[in-house]
PDB file of N, CA and C in Angstrom:
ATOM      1  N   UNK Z  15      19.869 -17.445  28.103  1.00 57.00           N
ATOM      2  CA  UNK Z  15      19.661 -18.071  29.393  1.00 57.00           C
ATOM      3  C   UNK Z  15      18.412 -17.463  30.009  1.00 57.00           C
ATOM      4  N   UNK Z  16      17.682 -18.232  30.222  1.00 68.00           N
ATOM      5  CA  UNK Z  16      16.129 -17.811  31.071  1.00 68.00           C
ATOM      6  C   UNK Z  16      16.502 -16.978  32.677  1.00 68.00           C
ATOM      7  N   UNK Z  17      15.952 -16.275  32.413  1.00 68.00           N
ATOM      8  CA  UNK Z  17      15.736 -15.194  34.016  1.00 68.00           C
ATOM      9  C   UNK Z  17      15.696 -16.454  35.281  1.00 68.00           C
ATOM     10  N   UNK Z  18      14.921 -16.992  34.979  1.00 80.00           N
ATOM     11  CA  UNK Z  18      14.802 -18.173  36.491  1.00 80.00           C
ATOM     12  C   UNK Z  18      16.086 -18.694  36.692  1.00 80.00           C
ATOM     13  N   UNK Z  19      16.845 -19.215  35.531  1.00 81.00           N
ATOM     14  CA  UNK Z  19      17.806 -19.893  35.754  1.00 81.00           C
ATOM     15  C   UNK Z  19      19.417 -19.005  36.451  1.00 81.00           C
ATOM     16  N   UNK Z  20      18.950 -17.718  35.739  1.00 78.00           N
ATOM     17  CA  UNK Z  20      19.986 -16.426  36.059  1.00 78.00           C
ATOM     18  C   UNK Z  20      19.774 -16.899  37.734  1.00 78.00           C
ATOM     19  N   UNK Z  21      18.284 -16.424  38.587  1.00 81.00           N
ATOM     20  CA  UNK Z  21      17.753 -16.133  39.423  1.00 81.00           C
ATOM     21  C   UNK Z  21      18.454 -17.379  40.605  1.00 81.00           C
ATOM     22  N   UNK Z  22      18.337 -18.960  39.819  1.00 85.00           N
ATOM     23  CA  UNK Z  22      18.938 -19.851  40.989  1.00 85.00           C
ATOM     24  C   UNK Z  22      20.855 -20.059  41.073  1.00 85.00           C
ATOM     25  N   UNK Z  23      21.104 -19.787  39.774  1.00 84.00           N
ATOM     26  CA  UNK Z  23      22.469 -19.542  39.725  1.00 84.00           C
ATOM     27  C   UNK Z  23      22.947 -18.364  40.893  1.00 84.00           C
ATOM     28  N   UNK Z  24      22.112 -17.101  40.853  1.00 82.00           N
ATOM     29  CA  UNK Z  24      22.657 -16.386  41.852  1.00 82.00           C
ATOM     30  C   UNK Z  24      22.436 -16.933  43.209  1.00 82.00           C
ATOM     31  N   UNK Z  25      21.398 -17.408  43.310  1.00 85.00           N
ATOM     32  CA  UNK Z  25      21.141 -17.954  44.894  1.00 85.00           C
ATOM     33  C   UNK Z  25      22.171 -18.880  44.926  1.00 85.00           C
ATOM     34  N   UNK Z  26      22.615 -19.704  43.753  1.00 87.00           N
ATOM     35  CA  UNK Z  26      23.689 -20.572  44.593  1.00 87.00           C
ATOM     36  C   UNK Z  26      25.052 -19.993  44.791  1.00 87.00           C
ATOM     37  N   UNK Z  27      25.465 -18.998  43.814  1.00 84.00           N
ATOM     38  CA  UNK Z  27      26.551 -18.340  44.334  1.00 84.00           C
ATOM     39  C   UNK Z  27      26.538 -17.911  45.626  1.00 84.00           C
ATOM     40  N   UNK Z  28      25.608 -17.425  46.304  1.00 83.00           N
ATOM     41  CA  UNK Z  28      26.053 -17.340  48.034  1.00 83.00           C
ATOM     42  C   UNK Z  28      26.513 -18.325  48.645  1.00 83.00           C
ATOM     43  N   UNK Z  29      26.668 -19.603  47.843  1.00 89.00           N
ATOM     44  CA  UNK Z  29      27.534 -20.520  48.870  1.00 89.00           C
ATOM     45  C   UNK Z  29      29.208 -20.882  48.228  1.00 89.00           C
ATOM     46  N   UNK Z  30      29.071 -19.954  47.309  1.00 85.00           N
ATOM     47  CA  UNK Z  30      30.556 -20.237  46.910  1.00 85.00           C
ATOM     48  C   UNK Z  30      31.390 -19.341  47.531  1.00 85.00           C
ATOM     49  N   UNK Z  31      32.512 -19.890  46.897  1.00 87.00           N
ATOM     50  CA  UNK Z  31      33.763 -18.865  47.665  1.00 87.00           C
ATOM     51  C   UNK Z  31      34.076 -17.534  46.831  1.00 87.00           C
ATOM     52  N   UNK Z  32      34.749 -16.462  47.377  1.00 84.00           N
ATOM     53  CA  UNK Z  32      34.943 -15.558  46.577  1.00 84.00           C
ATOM     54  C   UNK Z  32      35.693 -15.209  45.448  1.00 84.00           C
ATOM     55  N   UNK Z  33      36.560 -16.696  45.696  1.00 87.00           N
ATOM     56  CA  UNK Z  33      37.340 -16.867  44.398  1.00 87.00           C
ATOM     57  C   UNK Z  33      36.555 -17.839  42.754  1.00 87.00           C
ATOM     58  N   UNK Z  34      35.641 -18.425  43.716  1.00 87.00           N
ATOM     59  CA  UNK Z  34      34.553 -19.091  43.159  1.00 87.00           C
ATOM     60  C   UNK Z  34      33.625 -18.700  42.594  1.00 87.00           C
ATOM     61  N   UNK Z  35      33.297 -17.461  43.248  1.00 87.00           N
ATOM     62  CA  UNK Z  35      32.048 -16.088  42.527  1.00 87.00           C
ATOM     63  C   UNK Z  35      32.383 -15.456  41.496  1.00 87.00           C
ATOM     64  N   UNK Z  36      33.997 -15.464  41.607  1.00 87.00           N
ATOM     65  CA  UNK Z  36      34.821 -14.437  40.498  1.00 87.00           C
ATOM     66  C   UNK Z  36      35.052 -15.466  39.628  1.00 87.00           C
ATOM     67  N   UNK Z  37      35.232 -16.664  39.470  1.00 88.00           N
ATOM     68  CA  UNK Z  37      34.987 -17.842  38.412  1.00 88.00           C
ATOM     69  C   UNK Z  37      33.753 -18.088  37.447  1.00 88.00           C
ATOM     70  N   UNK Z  38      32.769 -17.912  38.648  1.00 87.00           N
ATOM     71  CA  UNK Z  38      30.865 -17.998  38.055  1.00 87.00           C
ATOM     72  C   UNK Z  38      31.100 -16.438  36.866  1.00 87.00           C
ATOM     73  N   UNK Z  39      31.264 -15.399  37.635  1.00 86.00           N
ATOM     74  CA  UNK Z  39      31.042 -14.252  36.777  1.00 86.00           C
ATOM     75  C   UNK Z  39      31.875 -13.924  35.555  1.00 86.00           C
ATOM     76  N   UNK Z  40      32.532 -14.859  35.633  1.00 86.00           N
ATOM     77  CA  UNK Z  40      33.954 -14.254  34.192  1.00 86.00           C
ATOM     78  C   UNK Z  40      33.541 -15.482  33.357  1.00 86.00           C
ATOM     79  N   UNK Z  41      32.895 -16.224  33.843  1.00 86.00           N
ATOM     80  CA  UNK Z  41      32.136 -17.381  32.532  1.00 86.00           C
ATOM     81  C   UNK Z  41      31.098 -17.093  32.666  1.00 86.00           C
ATOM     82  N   UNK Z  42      29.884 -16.203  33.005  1.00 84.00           N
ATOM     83  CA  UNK Z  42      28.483 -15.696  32.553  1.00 84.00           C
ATOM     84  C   UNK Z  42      28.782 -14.440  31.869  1.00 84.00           C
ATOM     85  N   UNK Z  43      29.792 -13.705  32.672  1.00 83.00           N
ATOM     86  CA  UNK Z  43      30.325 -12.675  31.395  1.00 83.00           C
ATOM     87  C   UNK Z  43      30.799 -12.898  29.841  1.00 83.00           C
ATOM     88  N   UNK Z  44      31.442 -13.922  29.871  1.00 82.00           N
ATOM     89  CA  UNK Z  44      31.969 -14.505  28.614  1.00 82.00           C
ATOM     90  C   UNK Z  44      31.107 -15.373  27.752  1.00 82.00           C
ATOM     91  N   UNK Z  45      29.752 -15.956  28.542  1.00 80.00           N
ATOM     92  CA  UNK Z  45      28.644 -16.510  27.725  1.00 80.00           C
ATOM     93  C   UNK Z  45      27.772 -15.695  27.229  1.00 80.00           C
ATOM     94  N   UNK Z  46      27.809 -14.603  28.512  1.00 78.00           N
ATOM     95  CA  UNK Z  46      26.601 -13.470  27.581  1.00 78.00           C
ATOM     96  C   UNK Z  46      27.266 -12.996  26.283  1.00 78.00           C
ATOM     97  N   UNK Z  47      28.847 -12.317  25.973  1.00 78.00           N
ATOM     98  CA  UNK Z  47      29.254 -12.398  25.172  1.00 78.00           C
ATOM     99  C   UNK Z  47      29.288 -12.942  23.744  1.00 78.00           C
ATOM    100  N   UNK Z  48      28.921 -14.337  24.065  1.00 77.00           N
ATOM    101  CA  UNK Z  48      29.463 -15.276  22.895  1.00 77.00           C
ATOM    102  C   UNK Z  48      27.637 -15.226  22.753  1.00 77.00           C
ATOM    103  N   UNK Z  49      26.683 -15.278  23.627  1.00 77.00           N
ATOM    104  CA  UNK Z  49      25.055 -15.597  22.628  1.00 77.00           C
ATOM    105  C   UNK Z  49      25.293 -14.372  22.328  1.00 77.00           C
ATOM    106  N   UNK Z  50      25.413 -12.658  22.658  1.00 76.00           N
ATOM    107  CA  UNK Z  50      25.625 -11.359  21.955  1.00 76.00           C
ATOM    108  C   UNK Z  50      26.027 -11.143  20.693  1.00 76.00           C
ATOM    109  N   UNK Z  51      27.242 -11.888  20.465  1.00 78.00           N
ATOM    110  CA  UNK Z  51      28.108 -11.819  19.528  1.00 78.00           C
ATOM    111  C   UNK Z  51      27.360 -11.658  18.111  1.00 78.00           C
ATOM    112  N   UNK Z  52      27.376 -10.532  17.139  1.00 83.00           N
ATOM    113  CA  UNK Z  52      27.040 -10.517  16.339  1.00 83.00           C
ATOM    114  C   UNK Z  52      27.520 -11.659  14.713  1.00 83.00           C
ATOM    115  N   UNK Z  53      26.163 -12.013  13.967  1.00 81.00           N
ATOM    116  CA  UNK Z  53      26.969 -13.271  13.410  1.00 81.00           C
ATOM    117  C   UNK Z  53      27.687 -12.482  11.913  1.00 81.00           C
ATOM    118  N   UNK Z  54      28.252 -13.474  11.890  1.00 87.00           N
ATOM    119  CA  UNK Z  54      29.062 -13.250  10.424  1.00 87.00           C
ATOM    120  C   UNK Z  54      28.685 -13.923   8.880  1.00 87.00           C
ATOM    121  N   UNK Z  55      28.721 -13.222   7.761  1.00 89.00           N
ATOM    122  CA  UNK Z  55      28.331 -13.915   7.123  1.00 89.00           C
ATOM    123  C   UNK Z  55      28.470 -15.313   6.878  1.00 89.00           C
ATOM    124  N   UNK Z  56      29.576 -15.925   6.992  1.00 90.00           N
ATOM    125  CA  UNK Z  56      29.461 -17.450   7.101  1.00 90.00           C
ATOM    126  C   UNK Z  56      28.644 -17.729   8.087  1.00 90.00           C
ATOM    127  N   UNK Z  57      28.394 -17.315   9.420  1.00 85.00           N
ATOM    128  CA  UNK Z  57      27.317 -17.593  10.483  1.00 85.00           C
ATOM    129  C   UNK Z  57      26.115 -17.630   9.906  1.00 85.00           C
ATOM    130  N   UNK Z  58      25.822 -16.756   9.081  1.00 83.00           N
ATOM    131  CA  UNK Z  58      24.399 -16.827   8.459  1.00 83.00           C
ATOM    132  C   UNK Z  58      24.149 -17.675   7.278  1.00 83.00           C
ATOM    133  N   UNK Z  59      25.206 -17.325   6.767  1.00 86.00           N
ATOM    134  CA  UNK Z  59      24.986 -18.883   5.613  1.00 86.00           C
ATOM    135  C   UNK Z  59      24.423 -19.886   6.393  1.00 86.00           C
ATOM    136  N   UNK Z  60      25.592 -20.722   7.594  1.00 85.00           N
ATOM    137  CA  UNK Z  60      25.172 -21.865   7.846  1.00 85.00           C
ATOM    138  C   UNK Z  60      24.094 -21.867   8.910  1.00 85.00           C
ATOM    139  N   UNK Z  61      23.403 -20.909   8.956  1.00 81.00           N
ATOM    140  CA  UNK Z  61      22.447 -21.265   9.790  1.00 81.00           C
ATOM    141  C   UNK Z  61      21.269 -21.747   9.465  1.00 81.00           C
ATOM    142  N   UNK Z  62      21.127 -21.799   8.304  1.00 80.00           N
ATOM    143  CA  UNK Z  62      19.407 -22.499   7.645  1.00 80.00           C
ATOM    144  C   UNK Z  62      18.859 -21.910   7.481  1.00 80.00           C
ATOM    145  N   UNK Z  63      18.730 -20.489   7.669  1.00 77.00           N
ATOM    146  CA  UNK Z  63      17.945 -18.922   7.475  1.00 77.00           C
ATOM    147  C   UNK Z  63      17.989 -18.947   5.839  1.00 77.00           C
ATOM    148  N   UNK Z  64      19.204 -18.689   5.073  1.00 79.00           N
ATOM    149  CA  UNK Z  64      19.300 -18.857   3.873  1.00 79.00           C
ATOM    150  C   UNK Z  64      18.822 -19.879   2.969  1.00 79.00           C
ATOM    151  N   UNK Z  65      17.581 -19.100   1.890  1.00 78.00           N
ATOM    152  CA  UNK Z  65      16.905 -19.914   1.246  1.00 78.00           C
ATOM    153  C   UNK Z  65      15.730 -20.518   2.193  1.00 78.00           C
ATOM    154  N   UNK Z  66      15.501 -20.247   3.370  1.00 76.00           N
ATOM    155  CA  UNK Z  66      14.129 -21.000   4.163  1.00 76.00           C
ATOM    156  C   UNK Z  66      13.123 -20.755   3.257  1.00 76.00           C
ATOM    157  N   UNK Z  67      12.560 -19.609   2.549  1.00 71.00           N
ATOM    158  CA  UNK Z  67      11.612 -19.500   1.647  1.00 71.00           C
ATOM    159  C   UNK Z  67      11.635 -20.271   0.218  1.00 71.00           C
ATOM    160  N   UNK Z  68      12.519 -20.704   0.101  1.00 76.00           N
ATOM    161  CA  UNK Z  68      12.850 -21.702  -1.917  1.00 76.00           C
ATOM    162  C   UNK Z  68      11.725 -22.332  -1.704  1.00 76.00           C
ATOM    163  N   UNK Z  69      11.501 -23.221  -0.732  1.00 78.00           N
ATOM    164  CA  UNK Z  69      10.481 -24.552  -1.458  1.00 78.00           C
ATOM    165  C   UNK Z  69       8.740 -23.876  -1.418  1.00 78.00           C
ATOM    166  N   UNK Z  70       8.566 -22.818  -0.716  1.00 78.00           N
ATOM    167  CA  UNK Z  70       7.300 -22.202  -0.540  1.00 78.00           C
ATOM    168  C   UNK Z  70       6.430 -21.845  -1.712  1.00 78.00           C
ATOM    169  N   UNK Z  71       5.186 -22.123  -2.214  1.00 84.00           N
ATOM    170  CA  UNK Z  71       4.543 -22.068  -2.772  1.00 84.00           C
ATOM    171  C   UNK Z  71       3.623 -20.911  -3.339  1.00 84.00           C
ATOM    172  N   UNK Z  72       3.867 -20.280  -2.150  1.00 84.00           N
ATOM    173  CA  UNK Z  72       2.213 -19.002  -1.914  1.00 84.00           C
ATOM    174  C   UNK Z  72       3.524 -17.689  -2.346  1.00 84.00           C
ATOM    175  N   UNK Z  73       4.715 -17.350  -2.132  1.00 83.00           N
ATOM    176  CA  UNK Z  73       6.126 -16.888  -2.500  1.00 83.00           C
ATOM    177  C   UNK Z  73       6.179 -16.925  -3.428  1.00 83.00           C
ATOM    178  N   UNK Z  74       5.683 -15.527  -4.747  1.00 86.00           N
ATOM    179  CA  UNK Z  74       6.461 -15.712  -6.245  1.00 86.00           C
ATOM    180  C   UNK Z  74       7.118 -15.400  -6.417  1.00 86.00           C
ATOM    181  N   UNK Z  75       7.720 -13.550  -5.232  1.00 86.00           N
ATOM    182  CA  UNK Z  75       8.887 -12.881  -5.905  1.00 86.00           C
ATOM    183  C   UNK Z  75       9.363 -12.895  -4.050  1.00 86.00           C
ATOM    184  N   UNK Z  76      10.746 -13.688  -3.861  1.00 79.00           N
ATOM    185  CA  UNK Z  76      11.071 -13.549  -2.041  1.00 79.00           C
ATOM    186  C   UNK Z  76      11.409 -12.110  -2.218  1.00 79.00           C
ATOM    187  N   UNK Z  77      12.218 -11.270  -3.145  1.00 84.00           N
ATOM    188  CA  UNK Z  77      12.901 -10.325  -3.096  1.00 84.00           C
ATOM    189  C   UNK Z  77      11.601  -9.099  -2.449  1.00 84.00           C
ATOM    190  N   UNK Z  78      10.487  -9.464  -3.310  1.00 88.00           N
ATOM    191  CA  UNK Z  78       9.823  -8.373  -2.904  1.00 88.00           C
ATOM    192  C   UNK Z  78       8.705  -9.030  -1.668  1.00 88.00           C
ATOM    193  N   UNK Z  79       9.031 -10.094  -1.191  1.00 86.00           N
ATOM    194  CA  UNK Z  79       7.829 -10.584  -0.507  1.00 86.00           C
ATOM    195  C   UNK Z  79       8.560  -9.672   1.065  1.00 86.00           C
ATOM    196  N   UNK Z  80       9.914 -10.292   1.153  1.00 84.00           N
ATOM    197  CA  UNK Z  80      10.931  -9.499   1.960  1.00 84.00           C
ATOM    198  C   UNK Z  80      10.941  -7.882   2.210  1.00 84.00           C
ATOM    199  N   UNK Z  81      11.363  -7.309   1.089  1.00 89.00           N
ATOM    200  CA  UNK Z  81      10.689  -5.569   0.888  1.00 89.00           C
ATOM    201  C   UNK Z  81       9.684  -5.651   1.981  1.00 89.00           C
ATOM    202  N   UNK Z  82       8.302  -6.289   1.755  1.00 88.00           N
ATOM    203  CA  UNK Z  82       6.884  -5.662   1.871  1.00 88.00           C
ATOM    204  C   UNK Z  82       7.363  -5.798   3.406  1.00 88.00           C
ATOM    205  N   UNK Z  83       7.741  -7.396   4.215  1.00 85.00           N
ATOM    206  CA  UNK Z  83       7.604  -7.434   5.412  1.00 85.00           C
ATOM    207  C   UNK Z  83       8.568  -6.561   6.164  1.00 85.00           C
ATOM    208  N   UNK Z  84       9.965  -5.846   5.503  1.00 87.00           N
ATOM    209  CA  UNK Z  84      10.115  -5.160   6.053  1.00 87.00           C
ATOM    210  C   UNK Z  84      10.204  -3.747   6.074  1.00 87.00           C
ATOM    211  N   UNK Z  85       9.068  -3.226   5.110  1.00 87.00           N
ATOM    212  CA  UNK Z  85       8.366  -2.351   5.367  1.00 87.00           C
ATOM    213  C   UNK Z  85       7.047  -2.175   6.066  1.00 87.00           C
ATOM    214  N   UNK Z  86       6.629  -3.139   6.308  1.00 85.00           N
ATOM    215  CA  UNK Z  86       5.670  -3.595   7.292  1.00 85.00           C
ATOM    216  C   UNK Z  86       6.337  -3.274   9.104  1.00 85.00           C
ATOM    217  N   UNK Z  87       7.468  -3.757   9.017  1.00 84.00           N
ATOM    218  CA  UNK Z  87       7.962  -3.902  10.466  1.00 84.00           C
ATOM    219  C   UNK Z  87       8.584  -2.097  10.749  1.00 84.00           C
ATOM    220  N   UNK Z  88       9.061  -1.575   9.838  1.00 83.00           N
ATOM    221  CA  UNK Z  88       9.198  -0.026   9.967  1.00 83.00           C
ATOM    222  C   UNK Z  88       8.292   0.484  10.216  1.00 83.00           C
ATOM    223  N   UNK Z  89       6.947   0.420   9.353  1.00 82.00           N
ATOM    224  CA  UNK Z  89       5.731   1.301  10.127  1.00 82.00           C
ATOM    225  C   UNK Z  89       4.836   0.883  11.111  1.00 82.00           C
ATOM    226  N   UNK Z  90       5.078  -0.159  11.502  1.00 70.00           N
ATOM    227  CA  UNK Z  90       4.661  -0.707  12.800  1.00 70.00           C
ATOM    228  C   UNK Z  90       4.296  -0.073  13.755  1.00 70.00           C
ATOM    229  N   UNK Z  91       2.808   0.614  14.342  1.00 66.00           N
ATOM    230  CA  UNK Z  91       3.320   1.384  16.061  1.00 66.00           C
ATOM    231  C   UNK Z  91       3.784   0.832  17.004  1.00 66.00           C
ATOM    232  N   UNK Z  92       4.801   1.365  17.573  1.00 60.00           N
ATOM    233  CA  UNK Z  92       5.378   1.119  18.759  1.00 60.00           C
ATOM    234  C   UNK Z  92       4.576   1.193  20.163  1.00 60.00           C
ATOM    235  N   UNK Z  93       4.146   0.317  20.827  1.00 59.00           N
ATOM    236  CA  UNK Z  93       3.478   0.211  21.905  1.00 59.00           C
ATOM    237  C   UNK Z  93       3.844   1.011  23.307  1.00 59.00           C
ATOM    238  N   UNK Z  94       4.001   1.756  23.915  1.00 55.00           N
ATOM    239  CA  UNK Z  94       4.837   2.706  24.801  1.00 55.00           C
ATOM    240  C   UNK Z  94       3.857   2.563  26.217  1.00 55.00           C
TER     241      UNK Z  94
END
């Protein structure tokens, strides 16, 4: 959920009721939850992630094309 949208959701909660505020927050609590939620391997199967590299051309070995980039992203400097 985008910050702006966080930002007018709260402005409109000042016109709800307090039983109404405690409604808004136990379903933004429970949505942040569920986008948080770490996935599972069936989650990742079906997400289209698997195999995105097969039809690629410039890709001879994914196993090691994978390696390199994420040894690339380990030595990365960190910007501070």
């Amino acid at each position: 959920m985008a910050l702006d949208t966080i930002d007018r959701i709260l402005k409109q909660a000042n016109f709800l009721s307090p039983n109404e505020q405690l409604l808004l927050a136990t379903r933004l609590i429970e949505r942040v939850r569920q986008v948080n939620k770490p996935m599972t391997g069936k989650d990742l199967l079906n997400s289209g992630v698997v195999g995105i590299w097969a039809n690629r051309k410039d890709i001879k070995d994914s196993t090691e094309y994978a390696r390199k980039l994420r040894e690339q992203a380990q030595t990365r400097r960190r910007v501070q």
